[in-house]
mmCIF file of C-alpha atoms in Angstrom:
data_model
loop_
_atom_site.group_PDB
_atom_site.id
_atom_site.type_symbol
_atom_site.label_atom_id
_atom_site.label_comp_id
_atom_site.label_asym_id
_atom_site.label_seq_id
_atom_site.Cartn_x
_atom_site.Cartn_y
_atom_site.Cartn_z
ATOM 1 C CA UNK A 1 0.000 0.000 0.000
ATOM 2 C CA UNK A 2 2.670 2.457 1.061
ATOM 3 C CA UNK A 3 4.987 1.473 -1.784
ATOM 4 C CA UNK A 4 2.231 1.874 -4.391
ATOM 5 C CA UNK A 5 1.359 5.367 -3.126
ATOM 6 C CA UNK A 6 4.992 6.435 -3.359
ATOM 7 C CA UNK A 7 5.153 5.219 -6.973
ATOM 8 C CA UNK A 8 1.981 7.104 -7.863
ATOM 9 C CA UNK A 9 3.367 10.298 -6.352
ATOM 10 C CA UNK A 10 6.564 9.906 -8.401
ATOM 11 C CA UNK A 11 4.542 9.523 -11.604
ATOM 12 C CA UNK A 12 2.502 12.589 -10.700
ATOM 13 C CA UNK A 13 5.695 14.628 -10.299
ATOM 14 C CA UNK A 14 6.984 13.407 -13.666
ATOM 15 C CA UNK A 15 3.680 14.390 -15.246
ATOM 16 C CA UNK A 16 3.841 17.825 -13.600
ATOM 17 C CA UNK A 17 7.360 18.424 -14.927
ATOM 18 C CA UNK A 18 6.207 17.325 -18.394
ATOM 19 C CA UNK A 19 3.262 19.765 -18.318
ATOM 20 C CA UNK A 20 5.527 22.519 -16.978
ATOM 21 C CA UNK A 21 7.990 22.069 -19.853
ATOM 22 C CA UNK A 22 5.207 22.009 -22.481
ATOM 23 C CA UNK A 23 3.215 24.983 -21.145
ATOM 24 C CA UNK A 24 5.389 27.932 -22.264
ATOM 25 C CA UNK A 25 5.207 26.998 -25.959
ATOM 26 C CA UNK A 26 1.476 26.400 -25.586
ATOM 27 C CA UNK A 27 0.958 29.847 -24.070
ATOM 28 C CA UNK A 28 2.922 31.515 -26.865
ATOM 29 C CA UNK A 29 0.868 29.698 -29.484
ATOM 30 C CA UNK A 30 -2.362 30.723 -27.782
ATOM 31 C CA UNK A 31 -1.338 34.381 -27.600
ATOM 32 C CA UNK A 32 -0.466 34.409 -31.315
ATOM 33 C CA UNK A 33 -3.779 32.756 -32.136
ATOM 34 C CA UNK A 34 -5.637 35.422 -30.154
ATOM 35 C CA UNK A 35 -3.919 38.248 -32.062
ATOM 36 C CA UNK A 36 -4.764 36.709 -35.435
ATOM 37 C CA UNK A 37 -8.334 36.099 -34.287
ATOM 38 C CA UNK A 38 -8.745 39.769 -33.318
ATOM 39 C CA UNK A 39 -7.350 40.874 -36.662
ATOM 40 C CA UNK A 40 -9.753 38.581 -38.526
ATOM 41 C CA UNK A 41 -12.640 39.865 -36.404
ATOM 42 C CA UNK A 42 -11.757 43.478 -37.250
ATOM 43 C CA UNK A 43 -11.560 42.679 -40.971
ATOM 44 C CA UNK A 44 -14.913 40.910 -40.813
ATOM 45 C CA UNK A 45 -16.478 43.943 -39.098
ATOM 46 C CA UNK A 46 -15.069 46.278 -41.747
ATOM 47 C CA UNK A 47 -16.421 44.080 -44.519
ATOM 48 C CA UNK A 48 -19.984 44.422 -43.198
ATOM 49 C CA UNK A 49 -19.845 48.185 -42.570
ATOM 50 C CA UNK A 50 -22.118 50.273 -44.772
ATOM 51 C CA UNK A 51 -20.092 52.446 -47.133
#
């Protein structure tokens, strides 16, 4: 019981480190996506404006 719990905790830490190392690139990608989305939204708004 005790041994199994220790193993699970070790795996959890490995998983946490893995997520931690992946996160920064994910955040950058998300930020870039947001900027492009806003630009597209603005263009779409302009397209539907009455001239």
